[in-house]
XYZ file of C-alpha atoms in Angstrom:
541
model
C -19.966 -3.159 -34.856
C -20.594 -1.542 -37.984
C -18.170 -2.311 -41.045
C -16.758 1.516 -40.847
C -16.076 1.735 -37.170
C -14.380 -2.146 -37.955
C -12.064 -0.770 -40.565
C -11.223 2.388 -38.532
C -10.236 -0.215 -35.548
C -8.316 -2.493 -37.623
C -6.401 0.388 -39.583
C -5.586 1.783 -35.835
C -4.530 -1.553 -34.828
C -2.325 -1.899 -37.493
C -0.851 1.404 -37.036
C 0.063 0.231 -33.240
C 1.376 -3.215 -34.394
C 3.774 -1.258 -37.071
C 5.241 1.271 -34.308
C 6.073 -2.306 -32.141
C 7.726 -3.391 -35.647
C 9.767 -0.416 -35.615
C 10.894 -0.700 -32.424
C 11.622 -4.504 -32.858
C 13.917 -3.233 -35.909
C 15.577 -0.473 -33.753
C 16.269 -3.391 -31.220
C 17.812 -5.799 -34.117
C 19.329 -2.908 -35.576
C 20.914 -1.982 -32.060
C 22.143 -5.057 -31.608
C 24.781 -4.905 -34.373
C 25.909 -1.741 -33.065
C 24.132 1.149 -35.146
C 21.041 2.731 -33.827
C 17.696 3.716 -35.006
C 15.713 6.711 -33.319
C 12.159 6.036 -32.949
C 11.645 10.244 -33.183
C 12.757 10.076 -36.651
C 10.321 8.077 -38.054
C 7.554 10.518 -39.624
C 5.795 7.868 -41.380
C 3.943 7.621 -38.000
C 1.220 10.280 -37.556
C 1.389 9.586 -33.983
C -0.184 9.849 -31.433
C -3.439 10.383 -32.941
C -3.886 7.561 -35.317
C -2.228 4.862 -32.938
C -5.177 2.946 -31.184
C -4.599 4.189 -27.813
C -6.644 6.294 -25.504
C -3.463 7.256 -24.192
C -0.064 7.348 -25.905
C 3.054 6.318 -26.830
C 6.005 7.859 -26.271
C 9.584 7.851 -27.423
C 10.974 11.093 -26.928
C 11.591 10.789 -22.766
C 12.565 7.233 -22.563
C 15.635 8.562 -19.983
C 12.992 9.365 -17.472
C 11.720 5.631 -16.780
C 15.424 4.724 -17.251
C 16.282 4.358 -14.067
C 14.701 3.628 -10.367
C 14.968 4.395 -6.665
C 17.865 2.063 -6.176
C 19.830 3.755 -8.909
C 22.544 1.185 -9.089
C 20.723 -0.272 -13.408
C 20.089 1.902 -15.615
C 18.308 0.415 -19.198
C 16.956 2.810 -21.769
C 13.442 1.344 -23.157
C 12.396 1.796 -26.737
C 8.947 3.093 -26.062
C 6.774 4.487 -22.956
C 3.104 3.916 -23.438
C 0.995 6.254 -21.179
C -1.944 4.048 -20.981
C -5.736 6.403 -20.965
C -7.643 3.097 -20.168
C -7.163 -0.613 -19.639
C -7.547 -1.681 -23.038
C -4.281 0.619 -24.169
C -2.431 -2.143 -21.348
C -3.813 -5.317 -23.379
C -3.831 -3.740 -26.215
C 0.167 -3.528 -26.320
C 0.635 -6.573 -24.217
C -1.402 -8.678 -27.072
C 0.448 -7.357 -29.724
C 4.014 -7.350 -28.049
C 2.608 -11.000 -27.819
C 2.032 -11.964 -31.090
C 5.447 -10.602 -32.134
C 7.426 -12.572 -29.839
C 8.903 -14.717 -29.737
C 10.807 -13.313 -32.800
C 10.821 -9.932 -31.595
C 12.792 -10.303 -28.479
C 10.155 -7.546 -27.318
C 9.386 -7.140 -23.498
C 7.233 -5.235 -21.508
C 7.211 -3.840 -18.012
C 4.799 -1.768 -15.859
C 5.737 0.819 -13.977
C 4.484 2.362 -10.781
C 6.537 4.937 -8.977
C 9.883 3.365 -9.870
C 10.981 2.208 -6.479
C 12.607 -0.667 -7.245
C 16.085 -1.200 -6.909
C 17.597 -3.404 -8.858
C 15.518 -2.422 -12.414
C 12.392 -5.008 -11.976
C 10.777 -2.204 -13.453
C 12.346 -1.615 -16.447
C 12.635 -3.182 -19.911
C 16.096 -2.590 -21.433
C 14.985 -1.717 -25.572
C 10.886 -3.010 -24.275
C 8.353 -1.086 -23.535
C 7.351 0.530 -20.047
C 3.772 1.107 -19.361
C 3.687 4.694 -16.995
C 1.015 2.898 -14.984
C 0.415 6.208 -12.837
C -1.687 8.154 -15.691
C -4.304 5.311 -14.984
C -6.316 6.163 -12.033
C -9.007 5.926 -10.480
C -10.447 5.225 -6.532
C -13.896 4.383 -5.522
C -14.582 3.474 -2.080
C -17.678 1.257 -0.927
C -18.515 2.551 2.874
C -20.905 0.100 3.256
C -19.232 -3.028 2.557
C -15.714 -2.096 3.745
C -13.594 -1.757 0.670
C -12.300 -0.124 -1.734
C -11.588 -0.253 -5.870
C -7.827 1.027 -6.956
C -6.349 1.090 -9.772
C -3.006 -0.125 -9.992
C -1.386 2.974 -10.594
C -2.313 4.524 -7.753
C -0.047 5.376 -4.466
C -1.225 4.313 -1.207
C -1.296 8.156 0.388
C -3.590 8.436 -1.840
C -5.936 5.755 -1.158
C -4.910 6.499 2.740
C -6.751 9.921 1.587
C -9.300 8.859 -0.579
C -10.758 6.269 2.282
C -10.435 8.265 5.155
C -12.753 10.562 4.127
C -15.471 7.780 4.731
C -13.750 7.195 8.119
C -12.085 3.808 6.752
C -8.586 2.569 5.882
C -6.745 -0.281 4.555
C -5.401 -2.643 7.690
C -2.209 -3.256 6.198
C 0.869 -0.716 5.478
C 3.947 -0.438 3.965
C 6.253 2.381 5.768
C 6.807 4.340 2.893
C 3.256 5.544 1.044
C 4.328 6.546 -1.947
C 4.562 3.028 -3.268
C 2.106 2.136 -6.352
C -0.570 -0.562 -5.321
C 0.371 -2.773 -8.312
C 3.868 -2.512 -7.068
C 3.604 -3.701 -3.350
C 1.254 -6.136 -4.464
C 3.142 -7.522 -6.843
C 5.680 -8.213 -3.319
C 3.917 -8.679 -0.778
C 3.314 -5.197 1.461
C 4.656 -5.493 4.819
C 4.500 -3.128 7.975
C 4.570 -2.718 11.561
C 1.227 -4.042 11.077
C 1.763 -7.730 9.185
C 1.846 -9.596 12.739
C -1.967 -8.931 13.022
C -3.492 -8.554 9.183
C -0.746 -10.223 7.324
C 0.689 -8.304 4.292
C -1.048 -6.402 1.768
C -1.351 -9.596 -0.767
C -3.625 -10.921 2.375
C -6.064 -8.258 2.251
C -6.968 -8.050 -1.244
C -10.509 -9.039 -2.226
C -10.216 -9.800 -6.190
C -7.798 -8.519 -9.175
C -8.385 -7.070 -12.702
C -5.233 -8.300 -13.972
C -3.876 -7.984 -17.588
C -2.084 -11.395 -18.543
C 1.134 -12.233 -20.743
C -1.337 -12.964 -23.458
C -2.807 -9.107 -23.523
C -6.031 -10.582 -22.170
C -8.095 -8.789 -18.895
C -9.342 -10.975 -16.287
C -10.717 -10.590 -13.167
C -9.764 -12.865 -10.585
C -10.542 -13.408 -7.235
C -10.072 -16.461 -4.668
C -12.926 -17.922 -6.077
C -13.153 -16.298 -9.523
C -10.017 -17.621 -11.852
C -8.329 -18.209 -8.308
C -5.076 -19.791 -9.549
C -4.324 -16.750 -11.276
C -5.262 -14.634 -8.253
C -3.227 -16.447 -6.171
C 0.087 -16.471 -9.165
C -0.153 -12.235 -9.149
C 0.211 -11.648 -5.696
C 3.685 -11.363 -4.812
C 4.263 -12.945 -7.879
C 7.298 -10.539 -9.039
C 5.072 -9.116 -12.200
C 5.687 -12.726 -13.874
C 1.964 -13.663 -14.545
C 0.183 -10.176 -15.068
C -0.442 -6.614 -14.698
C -2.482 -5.547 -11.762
C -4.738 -3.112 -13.159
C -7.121 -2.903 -10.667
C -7.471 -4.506 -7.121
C -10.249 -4.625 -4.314
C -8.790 -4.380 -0.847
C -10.530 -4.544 2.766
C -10.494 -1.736 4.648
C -11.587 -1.033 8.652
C -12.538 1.619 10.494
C -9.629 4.127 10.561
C -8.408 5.750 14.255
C -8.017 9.611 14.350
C -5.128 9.413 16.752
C -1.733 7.248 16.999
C 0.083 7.008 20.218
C 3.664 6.137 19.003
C 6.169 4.397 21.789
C 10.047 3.636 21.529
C 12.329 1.969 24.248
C 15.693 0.496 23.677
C 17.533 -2.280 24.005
C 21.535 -3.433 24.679
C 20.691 -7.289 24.632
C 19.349 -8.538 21.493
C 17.888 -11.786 23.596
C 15.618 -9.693 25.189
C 14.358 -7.892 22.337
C 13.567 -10.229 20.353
C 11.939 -12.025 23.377
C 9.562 -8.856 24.056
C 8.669 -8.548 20.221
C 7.788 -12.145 19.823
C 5.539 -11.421 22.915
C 3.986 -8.653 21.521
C 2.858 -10.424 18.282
C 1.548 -13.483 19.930
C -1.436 -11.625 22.046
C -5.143 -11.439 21.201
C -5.836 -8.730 18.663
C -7.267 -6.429 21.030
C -4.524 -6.711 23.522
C -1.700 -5.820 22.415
C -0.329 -2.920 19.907
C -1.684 -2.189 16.796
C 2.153 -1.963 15.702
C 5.285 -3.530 16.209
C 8.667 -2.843 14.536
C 12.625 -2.416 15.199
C 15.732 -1.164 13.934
C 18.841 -1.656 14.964
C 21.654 1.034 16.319
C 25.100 -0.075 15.364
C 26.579 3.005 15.757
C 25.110 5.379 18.845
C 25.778 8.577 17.066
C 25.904 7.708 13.784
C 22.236 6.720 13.382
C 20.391 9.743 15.460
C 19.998 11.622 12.362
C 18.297 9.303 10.953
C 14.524 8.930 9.582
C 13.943 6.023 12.389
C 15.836 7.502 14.921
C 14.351 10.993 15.126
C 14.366 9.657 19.021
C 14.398 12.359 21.098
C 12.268 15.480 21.254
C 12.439 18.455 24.233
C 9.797 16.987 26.233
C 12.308 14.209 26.479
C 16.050 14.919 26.354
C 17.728 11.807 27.647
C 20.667 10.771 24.951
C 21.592 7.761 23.908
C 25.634 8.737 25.248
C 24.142 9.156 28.477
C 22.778 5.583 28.589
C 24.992 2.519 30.182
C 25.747 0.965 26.592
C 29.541 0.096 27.051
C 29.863 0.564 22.873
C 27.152 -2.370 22.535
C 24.940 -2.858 19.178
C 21.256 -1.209 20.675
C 18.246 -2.097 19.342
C 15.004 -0.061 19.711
C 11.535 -1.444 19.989
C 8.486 0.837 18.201
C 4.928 0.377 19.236
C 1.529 2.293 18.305
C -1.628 2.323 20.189
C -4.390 3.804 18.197
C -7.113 5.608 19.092
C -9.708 8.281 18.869
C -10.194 12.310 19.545
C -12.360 11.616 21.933
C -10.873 8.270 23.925
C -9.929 9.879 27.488
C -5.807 10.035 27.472
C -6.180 8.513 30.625
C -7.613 5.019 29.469
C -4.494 5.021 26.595
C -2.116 5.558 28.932
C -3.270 2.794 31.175
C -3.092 0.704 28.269
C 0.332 1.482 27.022
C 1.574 1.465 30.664
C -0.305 -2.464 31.344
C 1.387 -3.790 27.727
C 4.669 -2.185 28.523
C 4.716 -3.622 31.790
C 6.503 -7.480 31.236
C 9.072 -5.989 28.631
C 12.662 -5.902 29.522
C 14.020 -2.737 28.035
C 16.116 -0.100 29.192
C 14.145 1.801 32.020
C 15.895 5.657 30.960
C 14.607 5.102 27.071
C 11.323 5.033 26.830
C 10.041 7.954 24.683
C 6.498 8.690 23.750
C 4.760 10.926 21.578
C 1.058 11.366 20.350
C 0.233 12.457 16.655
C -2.272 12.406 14.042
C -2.739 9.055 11.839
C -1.451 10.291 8.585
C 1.050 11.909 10.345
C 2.294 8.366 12.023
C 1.771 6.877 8.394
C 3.457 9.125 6.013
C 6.263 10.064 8.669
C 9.046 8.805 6.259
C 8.067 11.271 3.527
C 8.762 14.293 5.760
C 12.208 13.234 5.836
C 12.453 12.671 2.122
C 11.149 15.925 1.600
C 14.307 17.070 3.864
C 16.929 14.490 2.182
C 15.406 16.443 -1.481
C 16.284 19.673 -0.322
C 19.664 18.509 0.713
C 20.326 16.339 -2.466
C 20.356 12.898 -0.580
C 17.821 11.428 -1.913
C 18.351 10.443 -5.481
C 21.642 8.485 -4.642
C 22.412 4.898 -4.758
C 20.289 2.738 -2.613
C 21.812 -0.690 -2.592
C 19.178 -2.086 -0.230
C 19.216 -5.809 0.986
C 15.663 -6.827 2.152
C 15.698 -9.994 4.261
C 13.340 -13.111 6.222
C 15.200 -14.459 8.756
C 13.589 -17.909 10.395
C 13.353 -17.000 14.183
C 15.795 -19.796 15.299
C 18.428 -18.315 13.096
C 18.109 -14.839 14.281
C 20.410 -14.865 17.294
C 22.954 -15.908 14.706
C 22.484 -13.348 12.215
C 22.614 -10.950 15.217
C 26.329 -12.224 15.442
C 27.266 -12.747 12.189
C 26.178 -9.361 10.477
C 25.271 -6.798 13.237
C 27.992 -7.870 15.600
C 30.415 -8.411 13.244
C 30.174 -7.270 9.413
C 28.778 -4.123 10.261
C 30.234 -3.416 13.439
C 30.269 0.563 13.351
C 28.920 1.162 9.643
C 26.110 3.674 9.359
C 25.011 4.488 6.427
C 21.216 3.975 6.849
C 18.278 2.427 8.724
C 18.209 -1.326 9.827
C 14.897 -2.762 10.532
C 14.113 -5.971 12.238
C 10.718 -7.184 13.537
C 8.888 -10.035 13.706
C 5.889 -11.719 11.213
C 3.726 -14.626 11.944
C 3.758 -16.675 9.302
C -0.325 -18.001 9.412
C -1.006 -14.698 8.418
C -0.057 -15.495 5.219
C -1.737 -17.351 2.103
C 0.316 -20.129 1.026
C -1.419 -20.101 -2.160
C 0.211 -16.652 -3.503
C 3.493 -16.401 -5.074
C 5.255 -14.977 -2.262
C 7.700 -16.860 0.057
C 8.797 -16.752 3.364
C 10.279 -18.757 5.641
C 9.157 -22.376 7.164
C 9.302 -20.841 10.738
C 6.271 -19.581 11.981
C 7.876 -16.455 12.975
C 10.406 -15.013 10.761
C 11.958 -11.617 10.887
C 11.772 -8.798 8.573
C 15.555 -7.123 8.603
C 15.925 -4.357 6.157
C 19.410 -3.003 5.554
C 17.789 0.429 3.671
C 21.128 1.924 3.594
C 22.049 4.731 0.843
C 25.470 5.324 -0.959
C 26.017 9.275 0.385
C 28.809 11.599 -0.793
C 31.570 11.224 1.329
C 35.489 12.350 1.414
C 36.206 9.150 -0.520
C 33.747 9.624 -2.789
C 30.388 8.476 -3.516
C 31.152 5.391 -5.696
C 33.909 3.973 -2.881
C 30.858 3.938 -0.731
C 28.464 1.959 -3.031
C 31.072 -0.422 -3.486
C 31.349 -0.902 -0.128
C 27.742 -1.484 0.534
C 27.333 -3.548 -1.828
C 30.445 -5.601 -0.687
C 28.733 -6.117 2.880
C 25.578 -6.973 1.660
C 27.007 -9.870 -0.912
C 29.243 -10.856 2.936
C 26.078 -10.853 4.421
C 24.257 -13.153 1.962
C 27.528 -15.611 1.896
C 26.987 -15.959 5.821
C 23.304 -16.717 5.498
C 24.292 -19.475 2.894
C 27.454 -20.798 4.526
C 25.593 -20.819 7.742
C 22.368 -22.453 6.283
C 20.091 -19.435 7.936
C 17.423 -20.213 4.945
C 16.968 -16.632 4.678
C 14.702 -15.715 1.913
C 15.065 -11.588 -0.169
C 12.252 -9.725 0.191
C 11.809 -7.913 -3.440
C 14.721 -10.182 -4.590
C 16.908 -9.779 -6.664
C 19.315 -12.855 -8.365
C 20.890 -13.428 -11.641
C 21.003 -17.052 -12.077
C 18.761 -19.629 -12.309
C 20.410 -21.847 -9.935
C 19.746 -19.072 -7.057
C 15.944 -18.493 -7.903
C 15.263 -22.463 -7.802
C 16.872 -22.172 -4.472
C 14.670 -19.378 -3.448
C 11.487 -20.901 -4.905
C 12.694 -24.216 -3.657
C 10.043 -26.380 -4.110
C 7.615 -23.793 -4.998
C 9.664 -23.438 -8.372
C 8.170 -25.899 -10.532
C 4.461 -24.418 -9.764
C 6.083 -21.048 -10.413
C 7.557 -21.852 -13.767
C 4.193 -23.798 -14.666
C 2.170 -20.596 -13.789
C 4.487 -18.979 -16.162
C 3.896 -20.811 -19.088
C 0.250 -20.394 -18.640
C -0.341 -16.863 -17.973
C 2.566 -15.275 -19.684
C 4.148 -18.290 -22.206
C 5.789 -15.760 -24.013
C 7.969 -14.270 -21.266
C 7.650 -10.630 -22.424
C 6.251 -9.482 -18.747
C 8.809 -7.801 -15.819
C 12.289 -8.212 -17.594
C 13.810 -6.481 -14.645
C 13.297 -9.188 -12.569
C 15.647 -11.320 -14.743
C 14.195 -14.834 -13.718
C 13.725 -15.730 -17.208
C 15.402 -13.415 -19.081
C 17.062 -15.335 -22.296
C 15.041 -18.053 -22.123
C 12.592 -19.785 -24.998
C 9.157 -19.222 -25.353
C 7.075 -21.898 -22.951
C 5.011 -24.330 -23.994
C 2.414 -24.260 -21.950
C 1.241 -28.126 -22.282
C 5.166 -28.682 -21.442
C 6.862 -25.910 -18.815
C 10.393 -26.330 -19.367
């Protein structure tokens, strides 16, 4: 590098490291109650001289404010709109070398669906991770490069166009890729490919320190292994590599329900446990605690005039139902007849209600982006950008009978306020290695309380509380009943509760901490170490 182009670098990267300064005074300055607005500072020719391909922003900090779950809202300082991966490290290392004086944190945001703020950075920065993009797929070796900004629809689109597509789903698509992976990813389709995190080939990943490695499970693999599902505690996914198969053209999509909750969860542990290629390429559930209540729903869109039985017209007696959805894929060109004889031999053994089964065939994307239609619908009515106090949970198989009891049987008896999924996972289909956990069973359930705090007569905020209320009863129960349930995209505010969900994965956790990110400036949101001091890495507190 030439001693010009050196001094025009260093003067840039000044520039940036005096705009964190500023916000680091705003924040000290904040915290003895006056304020300091970042737009008034015109000492900062910005954004042209900051060293960013992108920028940084301070005037529409309200917009990453808040998140899907709308219950926290926490105003950052700054937004940086990364134009490359450098920008990313190139805050990261300097919000790094400020801290731990600074108190400055940083968070990386995809779409915002969180729900409890894990992707925001209260006085931080937020890095818009959606204005970095970029998809390239590899035909002939069966994958494909994201960035982590990126939602899955669009790689869904991007990859089918070379007749491929990723094996593993969430139900919603318009998820980031650094987001789910930074979970776990989980479908009708984990039984049989395992989550997302278990079909990703390597990482770029931009670490505590502001550095950019790529990792892989054989390339930097402890760090590979820290990032997925790791909660955003070790890096920022920048960039991941994940298998893809060939994709089917065609979905057939099956539901039949249920009135005894033995025998459902008998057929869907059946389901999971056959050979790949005999049984369906899908397998969830959601529970019906209230017959009528629910029909409007996203998941129960049942019924259809080419099939007009109704659930009232079905010998429930009042009883809790439970409905079973299945997929068989296939191709334009498969004869119909050969699917149906399929569907018809896997249906066979299963012991639900004879009257319910409904069936109906549709494109892929169609099956795959099916819950955006209706969140196109809940926009135009208003619903959608309410309160979502979600509760995302693993039950162990030989507690589910009980929760069955305890929570749909008894502290939700007739409350409807949203879906309720349940199905099954095998557990071998997932890496030990990553951050995630699950579960000791080897089959655990998936139940997903994905309920939303609608206007009502009492008001909107008597309903939240009462939400919110159930799901704190229903985490009580799992505790006082020793279910050893374990969140899905968790969410806890003391320490004592994330030891107990680490358990005895903790110590590795907090270890990986201190290595990758020893400053603690990464995911805030996530509050699992939020307050504490800096780590020293030879010595993880």
């Amino acid at each position: 590098m030439d001693t010009s182009r050196a001094d025009n670098w260093m003067n840039e990267y000044k520039t940036s490291v005096l705009l964190l300064l500023l916000v680091v005074i705003s924040r000290l300055i904040s915290s003895v109650g006056l304020t300091l607005d970042l737009k008034l500072w015109p000492c900062i020719p910005y954004p042209q001289c900051l060293a960013f391909d992108g920028r940084m922003d301070s005037f529409n900090t309200h917009l990453v404010a808040s998140d899907f779950g709308n219950l926290d809202r926490h105003l950052p300082a700054a937004v940086l709109h990364p134009g490359s991966v450098t920008d990313i490290a190139k805050l990261v290392k300097s919000v790094y070398e400020l801290s731990p004086y600074s108190g400055l944190t940083v968070a990386a945001r995809g779409h915002g669906h969180s729900i409890h703020g894990q992707a925001q950075a209260l006085n931080g920065v937020v890095i818009e991770m959606r204005t970095l993009r970029g998809i390239h797929v590899d035909r002939d070796n069966a994958y494909v490069d994201v960035r982590g900004g990126e939602l899955w629809i669009d790689v869904l689109h991007a990859t089918l166009r070379e007749g491929l597509a990723p094996k593993s789903w969430t139900d919603y698509l318009y998820l980031s890729v650094g987001g789910t992976l930074s979970n776990g990813g989980i479908s009708g389709q984990a039984f049989q490919h395992g989550p997302q995190i278990s079909n990703v080939q390597q990482l770029e990943v931009v670490t505590g320190k502001g550095e950019i490695l790529n990792c892989s499970r054989h390339q930097n693999g402890d760090l590979f292994q820290a990032v997925l599902g790791g909660l955003g505690q070790f890096g920022i996914i920048t960039k991941a590599r994940i298998e893809l198969e060939p994709a089917p053209q065609r979905v057939r999509w099956i539901r039949v329900l249920y009135s005894d909750f033995a025998a459902f969860t008998r057929d869907q542990e059946y389901l999971i446990s056959l050979p790949k290629n005999s049984t369906f390429d899908y397998v969830e559930g959601f529970v019906i605690v209230n017959n009528e209540g629910l029909l409007s729903n996203w998941r129960s869109s049942y019924f259809s005039p080419q099939n007009p039985v109704k659930v009232s017209s079905l010998d429930t007696k009042g009883r809790v139902l439970y409905c079973l959805e299945m997929t068989k894929n296939y191709n334009e060109h498969d004869p119909l007849h050969v699917i149906d004889e399929k569907v018809e031999s896997l249906l066979g053994p299963l012991d639900f209600i004879p009257a319910s089964v409904f069936t109906t065939d549709l494109s892929y994307v169609e099956f795959l982006d099916r819950v955006h239609t209706t969140e196109l619908k809940l926009r135009s009515k208003g619903l959608w950008e309410v309160p979502h106090p979600w509760l995302n949970l693993f039950i162990p198989k030989s507690k589910i009978a009980d929760f069955d009891a305890g929570v749909f049987k008894d502290i939700l008896r007739n409350t409807t306020s949203g879906p309720i999924l349940i199905y099954p996972m095998n557990r071998s289909k997932w890496d030990n290695k990553t951050s995630a956990v699950t579960p000791d069973d080897e089959i655990f359930y998936l139940v997903g309380l994905l309920r939303s705090a609608l206007p009502s007569s009492a008001g909107s905020d008597h309903n939240l509380d009462l939400l919110i209320d159930q799901n704190n009863q229903i985490l009580r129960f799992c505790r006082e009943q020793g279910l050893g349930e374990k969140q899905y995209m968790p969410h806890y505010t003391t320490e004592a509760d994330w030891k107990h969900h680490f358990g005895s994965r903790w110590e590795k956790f907090v270890e990986r901490k201190a290595i990758y990110d020893p400053n603690a400036i990464l995911a805030p949101g996530q509050r699992i170490f939020n307050g504490r001091q800096p780590f020293n890495a030879a010595a993880p507190y």
